[in-house]
Coordinates of C-alpha atoms in Angstrom, one line a residue:
M20 CA 98.3 99.1 55.6
R21 CA 99.9 96.1 57.3
S22 CA 103.1 94.7 56.1
L23 CA 102.7 91.8 53.7
D24 CA 105.5 90.1 55.6
D25 CA 103.3 89.9 58.6
N26 CA 102.6 86.3 59.6
R27 CA 100.0 86.9 62.3
P28 CA 97.0 84.6 62.1
G29 CA 94.7 87.5 61.2
H30 CA 96.7 88.3 58.1
L31 CA 95.6 85.5 55.8
S32 CA 96.3 86.8 52.3
T33 CA 97.1 89.8 50.2
S34 CA 94.3 92.1 49.4
T35 CA 92.7 92.4 46.0
K36 CA 94.2 95.9 45.7
E37 CA 97.7 94.7 46.5
A38 CA 97.4 91.8 44.1
S39 CA 96.2 94.2 41.4
V40 CA 99.2 96.4 41.9
Y41 CA 101.6 93.5 41.4
L42 CA 99.8 92.3 38.3
L43 CA 99.5 95.8 36.8
A44 CA 103.2 96.4 37.4
S45 CA 104.0 93.1 35.6
I46 CA 101.7 94.2 32.7
A47 CA 103.5 97.5 32.5
I48 CA 106.9 95.9 32.4
N49 CA 105.8 93.4 29.8
A50 CA 104.3 96.2 27.6
S51 CA 107.6 98.1 28.0
I52 CA 109.6 95.0 26.8
Y53 CA 107.3 94.5 23.8
F54 CA 107.3 98.1 22.6
L55 CA 111.0 98.5 23.2
Y56 CA 111.7 95.5 21.1
R57 CA 109.3 96.7 18.3
S58 CA 110.9 100.2 18.4
T59 CA 114.4 98.9 18.0
G60 CA 113.9 97.3 14.6
L61 CA 115.9 94.3 15.5
S62 CA 113.4 91.7 14.4
A63 CA 115.0 91.2 10.9
E64 CA 118.6 91.4 12.1
Y65 CA 118.3 89.1 15.2
P66 CA 115.3 86.8 14.8
A67 CA 116.4 84.9 17.9
L68 CA 115.5 87.9 20.0
G69 CA 112.1 88.2 18.5
S70 CA 111.3 84.5 19.0
I71 CA 111.9 84.7 22.7
V72 CA 110.2 88.0 23.5
P73 CA 106.7 86.5 23.6
W74 CA 108.0 83.8 25.9
I75 CA 109.6 86.5 28.2
V76 CA 106.2 88.2 28.5
A77 CA 104.5 84.8 29.4
I78 CA 107.2 84.0 31.9
N79 CA 107.0 87.4 33.6
F80 CA 103.2 87.2 33.9
S81 CA 103.2 83.5 35.0
S82 CA 105.7 84.1 37.9
I83 CA 103.9 87.0 39.4
S84 CA 100.6 85.3 39.0
L85 CA 101.9 82.3 40.8
I86 CA 103.1 84.4 43.7
V87 CA 99.8 86.3 44.0
S88 CA 97.6 83.1 43.6
F89 CA 99.4 81.2 46.3
S90 CA 99.2 84.2 48.6
R91 CA 95.4 84.2 48.2
F92 CA 94.6 80.5 48.1
A93 CA 97.5 78.8 49.9
K94 CA 98.2 81.7 52.4
W95 CA 101.8 81.9 51.3
N96 CA 102.4 85.4 52.7
R97 CA 105.7 85.2 54.4
H98 CA 108.1 87.7 52.8
L99 CA 105.4 88.3 50.1
R100 CA 106.3 91.9 49.4
R101 CA 110.0 91.1 49.2
T102 CA 109.3 88.2 46.9
A103 CA 107.0 90.1 44.6
T104 CA 109.5 93.0 44.4
L105 CA 112.3 90.7 43.5
D106 CA 110.2 89.0 40.9
L107 CA 109.3 92.3 39.3
L108 CA 113.0 93.3 39.3
T109 CA 114.0 90.1 37.5
S110 CA 111.3 90.9 34.9
L111 CA 113.4 94.0 34.0
I112 CA 116.4 91.9 32.9
P113 CA 115.1 91.5 29.3
I114 CA 115.0 95.3 28.9
A115 CA 118.7 95.3 29.6
L116 CA 119.1 92.5 27.1
I117 CA 117.3 94.4 24.3
W118 CA 119.1 97.6 25.0
G119 CA 122.4 95.8 25.0
V120 CA 121.7 94.2 21.6
R121 CA 120.6 97.5 20.2
L122 CA 123.6 99.5 21.4
A123 CA 126.5 97.0 21.3
R124 CA 125.6 94.7 18.3
W125 CA 128.1 92.1 19.3
G126 CA 128.4 90.6 15.8
E127 CA 128.8 86.8 15.6
A128 CA 128.6 86.5 19.4
T129 CA 125.2 88.2 19.6
N130 CA 123.1 85.0 19.6
Q131 CA 125.4 83.4 22.2
L132 CA 125.0 86.4 24.5
I133 CA 121.3 86.5 23.9
G134 CA 121.2 82.8 25.0
L135 CA 123.4 83.4 28.1
I136 CA 121.4 86.5 29.3
Y137 CA 118.1 84.8 28.6
V138 CA 119.1 81.7 30.6
L139 CA 120.5 83.8 33.4
Y140 CA 117.1 85.6 33.4
I141 CA 115.3 82.3 33.7
S142 CA 117.7 81.2 36.5
A143 CA 117.0 84.5 38.4
K144 CA 113.2 83.8 38.1
G145 CA 113.8 80.3 39.3
F146 CA 115.8 81.4 42.3
V147 CA 113.1 83.8 43.4
L148 CA 110.4 81.2 43.1
V149 CA 112.4 78.5 44.9
W150 CA 113.2 80.9 47.7
H151 CA 109.6 81.9 48.1
A152 CA 108.6 78.3 48.5
S153 CA 111.4 77.6 51.0
T154 CA 110.1 80.5 53.3
N155 CA 106.5 79.4 53.2
V156 CA 106.3 75.6 53.0
T157 CA 105.3 73.7 56.1
E158 CA 104.1 70.2 56.8
R159 CA 100.5 71.6 56.9
N160 CA 100.5 72.9 53.3
S161 CA 102.1 69.9 51.5
S162 CA 99.4 70.0 48.8
A163 CA 100.3 73.6 48.0
A164 CA 104.0 72.7 48.0
N165 CA 103.4 69.9 45.5
A166 CA 101.4 72.2 43.2
W167 CA 104.1 74.9 43.5
V168 CA 106.9 72.4 42.7
F169 CA 105.1 71.0 39.7
T170 CA 104.0 74.4 38.3
V171 CA 107.4 76.1 38.8
S172 CA 109.2 73.2 37.2
F173 CA 107.0 73.3 34.2
V174 CA 107.4 77.1 33.9
I175 CA 111.2 76.9 34.0
Y176 CA 111.4 73.9 31.6
A177 CA 108.9 75.6 29.2
A178 CA 110.9 78.8 29.4
V179 CA 114.1 77.0 28.3
T180 CA 112.4 75.1 25.4
P181 CA 111.9 77.9 22.9
W182 CA 115.6 78.8 23.1
I183 CA 116.7 75.2 22.5
A184 CA 114.2 74.8 19.6
L185 CA 115.6 78.0 18.1
S186 CA 119.3 77.5 18.5
A187 CA 119.8 73.8 17.9
W188 CA 118.3 71.1 15.7
P189 CA 117.2 67.8 17.3
D190 CA 120.3 65.5 17.1
G191 CA 121.4 61.9 17.8
D192 CA 118.3 59.7 18.0
E193 CA 115.9 62.7 18.5
P194 CA 114.9 63.2 14.8
H195 CA 114.1 59.5 14.4
Y196 CA 111.8 59.5 17.5
L197 CA 110.1 62.7 16.1
L198 CA 109.8 61.2 12.6
L199 CA 107.9 58.2 14.0
T200 CA 105.6 60.6 15.9
H201 CA 105.1 62.5 12.6
S202 CA 104.2 59.3 10.9
L203 CA 101.6 58.4 13.6
V204 CA 100.1 61.9 13.3
A205 CA 100.2 62.3 9.5
D206 CA 99.9 58.8 8.2
R207 CA 98.6 56.9 11.3
D208 CA 101.0 54.1 10.8
F209 CA 104.4 52.9 11.9
D210 CA 105.8 52.6 8.4
L211 CA 108.6 55.1 8.0
S212 CA 109.6 54.4 4.4
N213 CA 107.5 57.2 2.9
N214 CA 108.5 59.6 5.6
Y215 CA 112.2 59.1 5.0
N216 CA 111.8 59.2 1.3
Q217 CA 109.6 62.3 1.2
G218 CA 111.9 64.1 3.7
D219 CA 109.2 64.7 6.2
Y220 CA 112.0 65.1 8.8
K221 CA 112.9 68.4 7.2
L222 CA 110.1 70.0 9.3
F223 CA 112.5 69.8 12.2
Y224 CA 115.9 68.6 10.8
P225 CA 117.0 70.4 7.6
P226 CA 120.0 68.1 6.6
E227 CA 119.6 64.7 5.1
L228 CA 118.7 62.2 7.8
T229 CA 121.0 59.2 7.3
P230 CA 121.3 56.4 8.0
H231 CA 117.6 55.4 8.5
H232 CA 117.0 54.1 11.9
A233 CA 114.7 51.4 10.6
L234 CA 114.4 47.8 9.6
I235 CA 113.1 46.9 6.1
N236 CA 110.7 44.0 5.7
S237 CA 109.9 41.9 2.6
H238 CA 107.3 44.5 1.4
G239 CA 109.7 47.4 1.5
Q240 CA 108.2 48.9 4.7
E241 CA 110.5 50.4 7.2
F242 CA 109.7 50.0 10.9
P243 CA 111.7 51.7 13.6
I244 CA 114.6 50.1 15.5
H245 CA 113.8 52.4 18.4
D246 CA 111.1 51.4 20.9
V247 CA 107.8 53.1 20.1
G248 CA 106.5 54.2 23.5
L249 CA 108.0 57.7 23.4
S250 CA 106.8 58.5 19.9
I251 CA 103.3 57.3 20.8
L252 CA 103.3 59.4 24.0
L253 CA 104.3 62.6 22.0
V254 CA 101.5 62.3 19.5
P255 CA 99.2 65.0 21.3
G256 CA 102.0 67.5 21.6
Y257 CA 103.3 67.0 18.0
A258 CA 99.8 67.1 16.6
V259 CA 99.3 70.6 18.1
G260 CA 102.7 72.1 17.6
E261 CA 105.0 69.7 15.8
R262 CA 108.5 69.7 17.3
L263 CA 107.9 72.6 19.7
G264 CA 104.7 70.9 20.9
A265 CA 106.4 67.6 21.5
M266 CA 109.1 69.5 23.4
L267 CA 106.5 71.2 25.6
E268 CA 104.9 67.8 26.3
M269 CA 108.4 66.6 27.4
N270 CA 108.5 69.6 29.7
L271 CA 105.2 68.5 31.2
V272 CA 106.6 65.0 31.9
S273 CA 109.8 66.5 33.2
A274 CA 107.8 68.6 35.7
F275 CA 106.1 65.4 36.8
L276 CA 109.5 63.9 37.4
A277 CA 110.7 67.0 39.2
L278 CA 107.7 66.7 41.5
G279 CA 108.6 63.1 42.1
L280 CA 112.0 64.2 43.4
Y281 CA 110.4 66.4 46.0
V282 CA 107.6 64.0 47.0
L283 CA 110.0 61.1 47.4
A284 CA 112.4 63.2 49.4
V285 CA 109.6 64.1 51.9
S286 CA 108.3 60.5 51.8
I287 CA 111.6 59.1 53.0
G288 CA 111.8 61.5 55.9
A289 CA 113.6 64.6 54.7
P290 CA 112.5 68.0 56.1
E291 CA 110.4 70.1 53.7
R292 CA 113.1 72.7 53.2
S293 CA 115.8 70.0 52.5
A294 CA 113.4 68.4 50.0
L295 CA 112.9 71.8 48.3
V296 CA 116.6 72.4 48.1
T297 CA 117.1 68.9 46.6
W298 CA 114.4 69.5 44.1
A299 CA 115.9 72.8 43.0
L300 CA 119.4 71.4 42.7
F301 CA 118.6 68.2 40.9
A302 CA 115.7 69.4 38.7
F303 CA 117.5 72.3 37.2
T304 CA 121.0 70.9 36.7
S305 CA 122.4 68.3 34.4
P306 CA 121.2 65.9 33.2
L307 CA 117.5 66.8 33.9
I308 CA 117.6 70.4 32.7
I309 CA 119.2 69.2 29.5
L310 CA 116.9 66.3 28.8
S311 CA 113.8 68.2 29.8
S312 CA 113.7 69.9 26.4
L313 CA 115.1 67.0 24.3
V314 CA 113.2 64.1 22.7
Y315 CA 114.7 61.1 24.5
P316 CA 113.0 58.5 26.6
E317 CA 115.1 59.2 29.7
V318 CA 112.8 61.7 31.3
V319 CA 109.7 59.5 30.9
G320 CA 111.6 56.5 32.1
G321 CA 112.8 58.5 35.1
A322 CA 109.3 59.7 35.9
C323 CA 107.8 56.2 35.8
S324 CA 110.6 54.8 37.9
I325 CA 110.5 57.4 40.6
W326 CA 106.7 57.3 40.9
A327 CA 106.9 53.5 41.2
I328 CA 109.2 54.0 44.2
I329 CA 106.9 56.6 45.7
A330 CA 104.0 54.1 45.3
F331 CA 106.1 51.4 47.0
T332 CA 106.9 53.7 49.9
E333 CA 103.2 54.5 50.4
F334 CA 102.5 50.7 50.4
V335 CA 105.1 50.2 53.1
K336 CA 103.3 52.8 55.2
S337 CA 99.6 52.0 54.4
R338 CA 99.7 48.3 53.3
R339 CA 97.1 49.2 50.7
R340 CA 97.3 47.1 47.5
M341 CA 96.2 50.0 45.5
H342 CA 99.7 51.4 45.8
L343 CA 101.1 48.1 44.6
A344 CA 98.9 48.4 41.5
L345 CA 100.1 51.9 40.9
A346 CA 103.7 50.8 41.2
G347 CA 103.1 48.0 38.8
L348 CA 101.3 50.3 36.3
A349 CA 104.2 52.7 36.3
L350 CA 106.7 49.9 35.7
S351 CA 104.6 48.3 33.0
L352 CA 105.1 51.4 30.8
L353 CA 108.9 51.2 30.9
P354 CA 109.6 48.4 28.4
W355 CA 107.7 50.4 25.7
L356 CA 110.2 53.3 26.1
S357 CA 113.5 51.4 25.9
V358 CA 114.7 47.8 26.1
R359 CA 117.3 49.1 28.6
Y360 CA 114.5 49.7 31.1
W361 CA 113.9 46.0 31.6
V362 CA 116.9 46.4 33.9
I363 CA 114.7 48.8 36.0
V364 CA 111.6 46.7 35.8
A365 CA 113.0 43.3 36.7
P366 CA 115.0 44.3 39.8
M367 CA 112.3 46.6 41.2
L368 CA 109.6 44.0 40.8
S369 CA 111.9 41.4 42.4
V370 CA 112.7 43.5 45.5
I371 CA 109.1 44.6 46.0
A372 CA 107.9 41.0 45.6
L373 CA 110.5 39.9 48.1
Y374 CA 109.3 42.5 50.6
I375 CA 105.8 41.2 50.2
V376 CA 106.9 37.7 50.9
V377 CA 109.0 38.6 53.9
Q378 CA 107.3 41.6 55.5
E379 CA 103.7 41.4 54.3
W380 CA 101.3 41.9 57.2
R381 CA 99.2 39.0 56.1
S382 CA 100.4 35.6 57.4
D383 CA 98.5 33.5 54.9
L384 CA 100.0 32.5 51.6
I385 CA 96.9 33.5 49.6
G386 CA 97.2 37.1 50.8
K387 CA 100.8 37.3 49.7
L388 CA 100.0 35.8 46.4
K389 CA 97.3 38.3 45.8
S390 CA 99.7 41.2 46.6
V391 CA 102.3 39.8 44.2
L392 CA 99.7 39.4 41.5
V393 CA 98.4 42.9 41.9
L394 CA 102.0 44.1 41.6
G395 CA 103.0 42.0 38.6
L396 CA 99.8 41.9 36.6
P397 CA 100.2 45.3 34.8
T398 CA 103.6 44.3 33.5
A399 CA 102.4 40.9 32.4
L400 CA 99.5 42.4 30.5
S401 CA 101.8 45.1 29.0
L402 CA 104.2 42.4 27.9
I403 CA 101.4 40.4 26.2
V404 CA 100.3 43.5 24.2
F405 CA 104.0 44.2 23.3
V406 CA 104.4 40.7 22.0
L407 CA 101.3 41.0 19.9
F408 CA 102.5 44.3 18.6
D409 CA 105.9 42.9 17.5
V410 CA 104.3 39.8 16.0
H411 CA 102.2 42.1 13.8
Y412 CA 104.9 44.5 12.8
Y413 CA 108.2 42.6 13.1
N414 CA 107.0 39.0 12.6
T415 CA 108.6 37.9 15.9
A416 CA 107.3 37.3 19.4
L417 CA 110.2 39.1 21.0
P418 CA 109.3 42.3 22.8
N419 CA 111.5 45.3 21.8
A420 CA 111.9 43.5 18.5
G421 CA 113.4 46.5 16.6
Y422 CA 116.3 46.7 19.0
F423 CA 117.0 43.0 19.2
L424 CA 116.9 42.6 15.4
R425 CA 119.3 45.5 15.0
V426 CA 121.7 44.1 17.6
A427 CA 121.5 40.7 15.9
A428 CA 122.6 42.3 12.6
M429 CA 125.6 44.1 14.3
Q430 CA 129.0 42.8 13.4
E431 CA 130.5 43.8 16.8
P432 CA 129.5 42.7 20.3
L433 CA 127.4 45.1 22.2
F434 CA 129.0 44.4 25.6
T435 CA 132.6 44.5 26.7
T436 CA 134.6 42.9 29.5
D437 CA 136.2 46.3 30.3
I438 CA 133.5 47.2 32.7
H439 CA 135.8 49.5 34.7
V440 CA 136.2 51.8 31.6
G441 CA 132.4 52.2 31.3
L442 CA 131.8 52.8 35.0
L443 CA 134.6 55.3 35.4
G444 CA 133.4 57.0 32.2
L445 CA 129.8 57.1 33.3
F446 CA 130.7 58.9 36.5
L447 CA 133.9 60.9 35.8
D448 CA 134.5 61.3 32.1
R449 CA 135.0 65.0 31.3
A450 CA 132.4 65.0 28.5
Y451 CA 129.9 62.3 29.5
G452 CA 130.3 61.7 33.2
L453 CA 127.6 62.3 35.8
L454 CA 129.8 63.6 38.6
S455 CA 132.0 65.8 36.3
T456 CA 128.9 67.6 34.9
A457 CA 126.7 67.5 38.1
P458 CA 128.9 66.8 41.2
I459 CA 125.9 67.2 43.5
Y460 CA 125.1 63.6 42.8
I461 CA 127.9 62.7 45.2
M462 CA 125.5 63.7 47.9
S463 CA 123.0 61.1 46.6
I464 CA 125.6 58.4 47.1
A465 CA 126.1 59.5 50.7
G466 CA 122.3 59.7 51.2
A467 CA 122.0 56.1 49.9
L468 CA 124.2 54.9 52.8
V469 CA 122.0 56.8 55.3
M470 CA 118.8 55.5 53.7
L471 CA 120.0 51.9 53.9
R472 CA 120.4 52.3 57.7
R473 CA 117.1 54.1 58.2
Q474 CA 114.7 52.4 55.9
P475 CA 116.4 49.2 54.6
W476 CA 113.7 47.9 52.3
V477 CA 112.9 51.2 50.5
G478 CA 116.6 52.1 50.5
A479 CA 117.6 48.7 49.1
T480 CA 115.0 49.0 46.4
M481 CA 116.3 52.4 45.2
V482 CA 120.0 51.4 45.5
F483 CA 119.7 47.9 44.1
V484 CA 117.7 49.1 41.1
S485 CA 119.8 52.1 40.4
G486 CA 123.0 50.1 40.8
A487 CA 121.8 47.3 38.5
Y488 CA 121.0 49.8 35.8
I489 CA 124.2 51.7 36.1
L490 CA 126.2 48.5 36.1
F491 CA 124.4 47.3 33.0
S492 CA 125.1 50.6 31.2
G493 CA 128.8 50.4 32.2
M494 CA 129.0 47.0 30.5
S495 CA 128.0 48.4 27.1
R496 CA 130.6 49.3 24.5
F497 CA 128.5 52.5 24.0
W498 CA 128.4 53.5 27.7
Y499 CA 128.7 57.2 26.6
G500 CA 125.4 56.9 24.7
G501 CA 126.8 57.7 21.2
W502 CA 126.0 61.1 19.9
S503 CA 124.0 62.3 22.9
P504 CA 124.1 64.7 25.9
P505 CA 126.2 63.9 29.0
A506 CA 125.0 61.2 31.4
R507 CA 122.0 60.3 29.3
L508 CA 122.4 56.5 29.6
I509 CA 122.4 56.5 33.4
C510 CA 119.9 59.4 33.9
V511 CA 117.2 57.0 35.1
G512 CA 119.5 55.4 37.6
A513 CA 120.7 58.8 38.7
V514 CA 117.3 60.3 39.4
L515 CA 116.3 57.3 41.5
L516 CA 119.2 58.3 43.8
A517 CA 118.7 62.1 43.7
P518 CA 116.1 62.4 46.4
L519 CA 118.4 60.6 48.8
A520 CA 120.6 63.7 48.8
S521 CA 117.9 65.4 50.9
L522 CA 119.1 63.2 53.9
V523 CA 122.5 64.8 54.0
I524 CA 122.1 68.1 52.2
S525 CA 121.9 70.0 55.5
N526 CA 125.2 68.7 56.9
R527 CA 126.9 71.9 58.1
R528 CA 130.3 70.4 58.6
V529 CA 130.9 70.3 54.9
V530 CA 128.6 73.2 53.9
L531 CA 131.3 75.0 52.0
I532 CA 132.1 72.0 49.9
S533 CA 128.5 71.2 49.3
G534 CA 127.9 74.8 48.3
A535 CA 130.8 74.7 45.9
L536 CA 129.5 71.5 44.3
G537 CA 126.0 73.0 44.0
L538 CA 127.3 76.2 42.4
F539 CA 129.5 74.3 40.0
S540 CA 126.5 72.1 39.0
V541 CA 124.2 75.1 38.5
L542 CA 126.8 77.0 36.4
L543 CA 127.3 74.0 34.2
G544 CA 123.5 73.6 33.8
V545 CA 123.3 77.2 32.8
A546 CA 126.1 76.8 30.3
Y547 CA 124.6 73.7 28.7
T548 CA 121.3 75.5 28.4
A549 CA 122.6 78.8 27.1
F550 CA 124.9 77.1 24.5
P551 CA 122.9 73.9 23.5
L552 CA 125.5 72.8 20.9
T553 CA 128.0 72.1 23.7
R554 CA 125.9 69.2 24.8
Y555 CA 127.4 67.1 22.0
T556 CA 131.0 66.1 22.1
V557 CA 133.4 65.1 19.3
G558 CA 136.8 63.7 20.4
F559 CA 138.3 63.4 23.9
T560 CA 137.7 66.9 25.3
G561 CA 134.2 67.9 26.3
A562 CA 132.5 70.4 23.9
L563 CA 131.5 72.7 26.8
S564 CA 135.0 72.8 28.3
E565 CA 136.5 73.5 24.8
F566 CA 133.9 76.3 24.3
I567 CA 134.7 77.9 27.6
G568 CA 138.4 77.5 27.0
K569 CA 138.1 79.2 23.6
H570 CA 136.2 82.2 25.0
L571 CA 137.6 82.5 28.6
G572 CA 141.1 81.2 28.1
F573 CA 140.9 78.2 30.5
D574 CA 139.8 74.6 29.8
Y575 CA 138.3 73.2 33.0
G576 CA 137.9 69.8 31.3
V577 CA 141.6 68.9 31.7
A578 CA 141.0 68.4 35.4
F579 CA 138.8 65.4 34.6
P580 CA 139.7 62.1 32.9
S581 CA 138.7 61.2 29.4
M582 CA 137.8 57.5 29.5
M583 CA 137.1 57.7 25.8
R584 CA 140.9 58.2 25.5
G585 CA 141.9 56.0 28.5
E586 CA 145.5 56.9 28.9
T587 CA 147.5 56.6 32.1
V588 CA 146.8 60.2 33.1
D589 CA 143.1 59.6 32.7
Y590 CA 143.2 56.7 35.2
Q591 CA 145.3 58.8 37.6
L592 CA 142.7 61.6 37.4
A593 CA 139.9 59.1 37.9
A594 CA 141.6 57.6 41.0
L595 CA 142.1 61.2 42.4
W596 CA 138.5 62.2 42.0
A597 CA 137.2 58.9 43.2
G598 CA 139.3 59.2 46.3
L599 CA 138.2 62.8 47.0
S600 CA 134.6 61.8 46.5
M601 CA 134.9 58.9 49.0
I602 CA 136.4 61.3 51.6
Y603 CA 133.5 63.8 51.1
V604 CA 131.0 61.0 51.4
W605 CA 132.6 59.8 54.6
F606 CA 132.2 63.3 56.2
L607 CA 128.6 63.4 55.1
V608 CA 127.6 60.1 56.7
K609 CA 130.1 59.9 59.6
P610 CA 128.2 58.9 62.8
G611 CA 127.5 61.7 65.2
R612 CA 127.0 64.3 62.5
K613 CA 123.7 66.1 62.1
L614 CA 122.4 64.8 58.8
A615 CA 119.4 66.9 58.3
S616 CA 117.7 69.8 60.0

């Protein structure tokens, strides 16, 4: 029998017999996991373990099925035997978990250790699947690579979801988004008064849900202050599986966003392997790995924004108005998700329209006007529908009426003149900052400088839109996002820049630093996923760093500033990290370096 690692033209795919061996081995491992769990009698004592065992079986079978399927239909045979063996070995990790629980019975720490080992198991699966893609992807099998990226992303996100659903209630604004979805499914209306009064939220949030995130009209009806787009979107998932179904639907959107990271990286000129590394680093670290299983609009907003950019890049290459229509359609959905996303819509429409006027291949004014109309018409129609919706429910012609009416009723201003506090906090705050929880985004900043040189119009669109959104978020008194996970408010701006890291990610002169940043980001992503309650912070020290300090004896958070506190030492730490970041960026973009290979 020939080696499955043979890449000769005659060796096209694994045989049916070999595929059957891998699948039968997976079935045997899964059966062992299930019967071992049943024989231990741990179901009553540790329900968390029982809840994830079916998901473990599904993950194991999905991963080996992916490997075998792509071998047969996409001819991904390079290192196939090695990959299949590694995948089957990772499938054995849950057996060690079950035996460990049975023998050690770690007391109060049992659920924490179950979460940690389960997430490490998912990470091991993800590593094998990413590595398999990196050894097989080529320019000629881009469709297969796209399918692989989307499917693997969904499998990883969906694997995380049951643990999050089991170990943490929805928090912050999540239960209010879910309650509106429940009302749409159960009552088919936007009136939340009966849902709050009847305690319908107890299906997914056992405590009392106060205060109500709603506005009361003269008839005693309560309409949401949050924009309704996300709740409407989640109706199918919630109708099938309530909160878990809604979370799985969020996983699906998150996988679409993760695919966008890869597609855009390739579209702007990154080599396929650099694009894959970028996808793996940014899709499975904070904030995306956190928000992929939470009910917030950020993932949907990020997906719409990044695919709008992809459509624009395709228009630049093909000059086909269809791509302008697709970009406009993606942007037209954003205002329904959050009023904040107007700061994405307006700058992106403006830059693309400016490109049409300046660079459009047609010289006549009519052609340019047609292109601008194709771009802007979906947003105009969406705005008209939004106004009619708000006139009907809120008695005002303002879009995003719930939010505007709530802000009008606030006794304190929403924005502040201390913009520096918000901007430093958004990037460097120990609990809420983007770079303190996922320092790989420094590479995106460097990639933006490279992109502006290589493709000025596309680069300017990404940088200008992202910069405008981040600046707007920094102007808010609530730059940290209130009771929410880290970097939530700038997630959409961040993911627009993430693919740009692919342009510098292969710089070998700083490979050790880049590797350290990547490892730190991955470890924090694992920790936030294994211990979901650490996503929410009270006080000046990050909940995750406090948790690690309590259990391991060191608090890494003290190395970063707390802009919530804003003392002299915090500004000193902020200046230190900002300076080190600029030096690193300089090395990444310094002329004469090999930026990508």
